[in-house]
Tab-separated table of C-alpha atoms and ligand atoms in Angstrom:
chain	number	residue	atom	x	y	z
H	106	MET	CA	-9.937	-3.342	119.457
H	107	GLU	CA	-9.317	-0.008	117.709
H	108	ARG	CA	-12.480	1.967	116.790
H	109	THR	CA	-13.329	2.433	113.085
H	110	ARG	CA	-15.532	4.918	111.279
H	111	ASN	CA	-17.144	4.931	107.843
H	112	VAL	CA	-14.924	6.783	105.348
H	113	ASP	CA	-15.316	7.965	101.759
H	114	LEU	CA	-11.906	7.302	100.165
H	115	PRO	CA	-11.512	8.572	96.574
H	116	VAL	CA	-9.078	5.765	95.698
H	117	LEU	CA	-8.648	2.276	97.140
H	118	TYR	CA	-5.057	1.797	95.953
H	119	PHE	CA	-3.480	0.458	99.126
H	120	GLY	CA	-0.251	-0.466	97.388
H	121	THR	CA	0.183	-2.554	94.260
H	122	PRO	CA	3.096	-2.861	91.847
H	123	VAL	CA	3.185	-0.478	88.925
H	124	ALA	CA	3.067	-2.207	85.536
H	125	LEU	CA	3.728	-0.559	82.185
H	126	ILE	CA	1.506	-2.334	79.673
H	127	THR	CA	2.620	-2.228	76.059
H	128	THR	CA	0.030	-2.849	73.348
H	129	VAL	CA	-0.083	-2.418	69.568
H	130	ASN	CA	-1.488	0.843	68.136
H	131	PRO	CA	-3.398	0.838	64.824
H	132	ASP	CA	-0.253	2.189	63.056
H	133	GLY	CA	1.824	-0.746	64.358
H	134	SER	CA	3.737	1.254	66.980
H	135	SER	CA	3.622	0.234	70.651
H	136	ASN	CA	1.723	2.264	73.236
H	137	ILE	CA	2.675	2.347	76.936
H	138	SER	CA	-0.046	2.456	79.629
H	139	PRO	CA	0.896	2.743	83.324
H	140	ILE	CA	-1.439	0.691	85.508
H	141	SER	CA	-1.452	-0.609	89.060
H	142	SER	CA	-4.528	-2.862	89.020
H	143	ALA	CA	-2.538	-6.012	88.314
H	144	TRP	CA	-2.019	-9.357	89.988
H	145	ALA	CA	-0.790	-12.811	89.045
H	146	LEU	CA	-1.922	-16.348	89.808
H	147	GLY	CA	0.054	-19.166	88.221
H	148	ASP	CA	0.507	-18.343	84.530
H	149	ARG	CA	-2.433	-15.887	84.487
H	150	TYR	CA	-2.141	-12.139	84.964
H	151	MET	CA	-5.284	-10.131	85.729
H	152	LEU	CA	-5.308	-6.448	84.799
H	153	GLY	CA	-7.877	-3.721	85.416
H	154	LEU	CA	-8.209	-1.183	82.585
H	155	GLY	CA	-10.434	1.823	82.030
H	156	SER	CA	-12.468	1.207	78.874
H	157	GLU	CA	-11.773	4.726	77.543
H	158	GLY	CA	-7.984	4.169	77.323
H	159	GLN	CA	-5.889	3.260	74.297
H	160	ALA	CA	-4.709	0.036	75.977
H	161	TYR	CA	-8.210	-1.441	75.913
H	162	ALA	CA	-8.849	-0.252	72.328
H	163	ASN	CA	-5.574	-1.885	71.268
H	164	LEU	CA	-6.247	-5.169	73.092
H	165	GLN	CA	-9.637	-5.478	71.406
H	166	ARG	CA	-7.873	-5.392	68.011
H	167	VAL	CA	-4.641	-7.271	68.829
H	168	GLY	CA	-4.871	-9.505	71.889
H	169	GLU	CA	-1.175	-9.361	72.744
H	170	LEU	CA	0.643	-7.372	75.415
H	171	VAL	CA	3.796	-7.051	77.463
H	172	ILE	CA	3.533	-6.466	81.206
H	173	ASN	CA	6.705	-4.498	81.986
H	174	LEU	CA	7.522	-4.134	85.693
H	175	PRO	CA	9.619	-1.038	86.521
H	176	SER	CA	11.954	-0.556	89.475
H	177	ALA	CA	11.508	2.202	92.013
H	178	ASP	CA	14.117	4.362	90.271
H	179	LEU	CA	11.850	4.570	87.208
H	180	ALA	CA	9.199	6.561	89.124
H	181	PRO	CA	10.137	9.830	87.295
H	182	ALA	CA	9.799	8.086	83.905
H	183	VAL	CA	6.396	6.683	84.860
H	184	GLU	CA	5.210	10.083	86.082
H	185	ALA	CA	6.502	11.748	82.893
H	186	ILE	CA	4.106	9.658	80.786
H	187	ALA	CA	1.328	9.596	83.426
H	188	PRO	CA	-0.686	12.636	82.154
H	189	THR	CA	-0.894	11.255	78.607
H	190	THR	CA	-3.005	8.873	76.558
H	191	GLY	CA	-2.300	7.172	73.282
H	192	ARG	CA	-5.948	7.776	72.391
H	193	THR	CA	-6.821	10.486	69.876
H	194	PRO	CA	-9.007	12.410	70.048
H	195	VAL	CA	-8.787	12.400	73.845
H	196	PRO	CA	-12.145	11.119	75.175
H	197	ASP	CA	-14.256	13.723	76.994
H	198	GLU	CA	-13.882	11.930	80.360
H	199	LYS	CA	-10.085	12.216	80.106
H	200	LYS	CA	-9.783	15.766	78.728
H	201	ALA	CA	-9.463	17.477	82.124
H	202	SER	CA	-6.377	15.477	83.158
H	203	TYR	CA	-4.810	13.940	80.047
H	204	ARG	CA	-3.305	15.038	76.723
H	205	HIS	CA	-2.609	12.887	73.663
H	206	GLU	CA	0.954	11.584	73.194
H	207	SER	CA	1.908	9.299	70.311
H	208	ASP	CA	5.485	8.649	71.527
H	209	LYS	CA	5.499	7.921	75.242
H	210	TRP	CA	8.850	6.161	74.763
H	211	SER	CA	10.725	9.425	74.145
H	212	LEU	CA	8.737	11.238	76.834
H	213	GLY	CA	9.775	8.667	79.453
H	214	GLY	CA	13.282	8.091	78.070
H	215	LEU	CA	12.403	4.424	77.555
H	216	THR	CA	14.021	1.970	75.142
H	217	ARG	CA	12.153	-0.217	72.629
H	218	VAL	CA	13.144	-3.900	72.568
H	219	ASN	CA	11.594	-6.499	70.251
H	220	SER	CA	9.519	-9.234	71.879
H	221	GLN	CA	9.874	-12.899	70.974
H	222	ASP	CA	6.289	-14.193	70.945
H	223	VAL	CA	4.114	-11.070	70.706
H	224	LEU	CA	3.929	-7.903	68.589
H	225	PRO	CA	4.100	-5.176	71.292
H	226	LEU	CA	7.633	-4.071	72.171
H	227	ARG	CA	9.277	-4.614	75.554
H	228	ILE	CA	10.623	-1.759	77.693
H	229	GLY	CA	14.357	-2.364	78.056
H	230	GLU	CA	14.727	-0.464	81.359
H	231	CYS	CA	12.135	-2.633	83.163
H	232	PRO	CA	13.835	-5.508	85.025
H	233	VAL	CA	10.913	-7.872	84.342
H	234	GLN	CA	9.086	-8.015	80.995
H	235	ILE	CA	6.236	-10.513	80.635
H	236	GLU	CA	4.963	-11.403	77.160
H	237	ALA	CA	1.312	-12.418	77.295
H	238	ARG	CA	-1.807	-12.907	75.196
H	239	VAL	CA	-5.378	-12.053	76.056
H	240	ALA	CA	-7.443	-15.037	77.205
H	241	GLN	CA	-10.546	-13.011	78.135
H	242	LEU	CA	-11.739	-9.412	78.221
H	243	ILE	CA	-14.464	-9.065	80.843
H	244	GLU	CA	-16.473	-5.837	81.016
H	245	ILE	CA	-16.989	-4.688	84.610
H	246	ASP	CA	-18.711	-1.766	86.324
H	247	GLY	CA	-21.346	-1.423	83.606
H	248	GLY	CA	-18.729	-1.323	80.855
H	249	SER	CA	-16.688	1.610	82.205
H	250	ALA	CA	-13.800	-0.750	82.939
H	251	VAL	CA	-12.535	-4.119	81.812
H	252	ALA	CA	-10.802	-6.995	83.569
H	253	VAL	CA	-8.177	-8.576	81.329
H	254	GLU	CA	-7.202	-12.195	81.810
H	255	ALA	CA	-3.787	-12.564	80.194
H	256	GLU	CA	-1.947	-15.834	79.658
H	257	VAL	CA	1.775	-15.498	80.309
H	258	LEU	CA	3.823	-16.790	77.364
H	259	ARG	CA	7.377	-15.803	78.255
H	260	VAL	CA	9.127	-13.954	81.080
H	261	HIS	CA	12.311	-11.914	80.569
H	262	ALA	CA	14.363	-10.737	83.569
H	263	HIS	CA	17.480	-8.591	83.847
H	264	GLU	CA	20.303	-10.889	84.957
H	265	SER	CA	21.226	-8.351	87.655
H	266	ILE	CA	18.063	-9.142	89.694
H	267	LEU	CA	18.435	-12.937	89.555
H	268	ARG	CA	20.067	-15.286	92.001
H	269	PRO	CA	23.401	-16.317	90.465
H	270	GLN	CA	22.960	-20.073	91.050
H	271	GLY	CA	20.240	-22.706	91.090
H	272	PRO	CA	16.884	-22.540	89.318
H	273	ASP	CA	15.661	-19.163	88.060
H	274	ARG	CA	14.637	-16.991	91.017
H	275	VAL	CA	14.481	-13.223	91.584
H	276	ASP	CA	16.809	-12.136	94.386
H	277	THR	CA	14.582	-9.871	96.457
H	278	ASP	CA	17.652	-8.074	97.822
H	279	LYS	CA	18.595	-7.032	94.284
H	280	TRP	CA	15.310	-5.624	93.029
H	281	GLN	CA	13.140	-2.784	94.283
H	282	PRO	CA	9.867	-2.933	92.323
H	283	LEU	CA	7.878	0.303	92.033
H	284	TYR	CA	4.649	0.394	94.070
H	285	TYR	CA	1.693	2.770	93.871
H	286	SER	CA	-0.196	3.641	97.037
H	287	PHE	CA	-2.892	6.331	97.230
H	288	ARG	CA	-1.375	8.057	94.158
H	289	HIS	CA	2.147	8.101	95.593
H	290	TYR	CA	5.118	6.009	94.475
H	291	PHE	CA	7.026	3.785	96.893
H	292	ALA	CA	9.880	1.326	96.922
H	293	GLN	CA	9.421	-1.699	99.145
H	294	GLY	CA	10.535	-1.420	102.751
H	295	ALA	CA	12.543	-3.816	104.900
H	296	ARG	CA	11.830	-7.558	104.834
H	297	VAL	CA	9.632	-8.356	107.865
H	298	GLY	CA	9.390	-12.127	107.373
H	299	SER	CA	9.575	-14.955	104.845
H	300	ASN	CA	7.058	-17.570	103.710
H	301	PHE	CA	7.785	-21.197	104.672
H	302	ARG	CA	8.277	-21.940	100.937
H	303	ALA	CA	10.760	-19.102	100.307
H	304	PRO	CA	14.234	-20.255	99.252
H	305	LEU	CA	16.844	-19.837	101.983
H	306	LEU	CA	18.562	-16.477	101.583
H	307	ASP	CA	22.156	-17.681	101.869
H	308	GLU	CA	21.858	-20.915	99.898
H	309	PRO	CA	21.234	-21.684	96.220
H	310	ALA	CA	17.486	-21.559	95.566
H	311	ALA	CA	15.623	-24.833	96.091
H	312	ALA	CA	13.112	-25.953	93.449
H	313	MET	CA	9.971	-24.233	94.675
H	314	SER	CA	7.123	-22.901	92.601
H	315	SER	CA	5.653	-19.861	94.376
L	783	FMN	C1	0.849	4.689	88.617
L	783	FMN	C2	-0.404	4.672	87.798
L	783	FMN	C3	-1.325	3.659	87.951
L	783	FMN	C4	-2.472	3.595	87.153
L	783	FMN	N1	-3.313	2.524	87.282
L	783	FMN	C5	-4.279	2.343	86.352
L	783	FMN	C6	-5.007	1.131	86.311
L	783	FMN	O1	-4.792	0.214	87.106
L	783	FMN	N2	-5.936	0.980	85.326
L	783	FMN	C7	-6.191	1.973	84.410
L	783	FMN	O2	-7.025	1.781	83.520
L	783	FMN	N3	-5.516	3.144	84.446
L	783	FMN	C8	-4.570	3.338	85.383
L	783	FMN	N4	-3.845	4.507	85.385
L	783	FMN	C9	-4.225	5.587	84.450
L	783	FMN	C10	-3.725	5.317	83.025
L	783	FMN	O3	-2.316	5.242	83.006
L	783	FMN	C11	-4.213	6.442	82.122
L	783	FMN	O4	-5.600	6.301	81.933
L	783	FMN	C12	-3.505	6.506	80.773
L	783	FMN	O5	-4.007	7.598	80.052
L	783	FMN	C13	-3.669	5.228	79.972
L	783	FMN	O6	-2.985	5.367	78.763
L	783	FMN	P1	-3.645	4.914	77.375
L	783	FMN	O7	-4.956	5.650	77.229
L	783	FMN	O8	-2.630	5.321	76.332
L	783	FMN	O9	-3.835	3.422	77.468
L	783	FMN	C14	-2.730	4.611	86.201
L	783	FMN	C15	-1.810	5.658	86.068
L	783	FMN	C16	-0.656	5.685	86.846
L	783	FMN	C17	0.331	6.805	86.655
């Protein structure tokens, strides 16, 4: 067994997908917040947000959001908006690293697309766009952060990442989601195995749920 030692890691981001959360600003425009604390279970999406960000302020007022999932080639766009916040004035805790930006869409070269069931706009360049509404906002870590339980209402996917036949399934050979690991961006590597419930790769997808 390999030896371990106690370590003091500044971040515990071992590798999670990047999500661009769109929420409604007080003036009705849509803000974009890059996050990586996000996971799904059934029709629920759980998100981790800092309580000082504009995303949380917006969700407290309007409990609707879009979870936009970028591909690896959007890493420069994500990093272009990374040092900004939709919050003004910029909270003291964020002043050292962030500046205010009211139009992250132009900064990232991203395209506004109307949603069907929610007010925040979708990001056209993201191959998956998930419309959702807030089911619960749960304060964590003494109120410095919040866990968002979001109910998925509708999922949009670029046709180019879908299997051409059978029930709706993402073709994992056609999409490279963007991952965040220890503050670096990655595309996924080679397939190293498949779950027993995965659809066969060379046949139309079977009706399987997860
Ligand atoms: C790749 C990436 C991942 C991030 N992950 C999170 C996260 O999971 N939760 C969070 O609150 N902030 C996260 N941040 C920081 C926010 O994007 C940052 O606080 C930003 O200012 C939020 O924008 P807003 O204040 O307009 O909502 C992440 C930033 C980047 C670039």
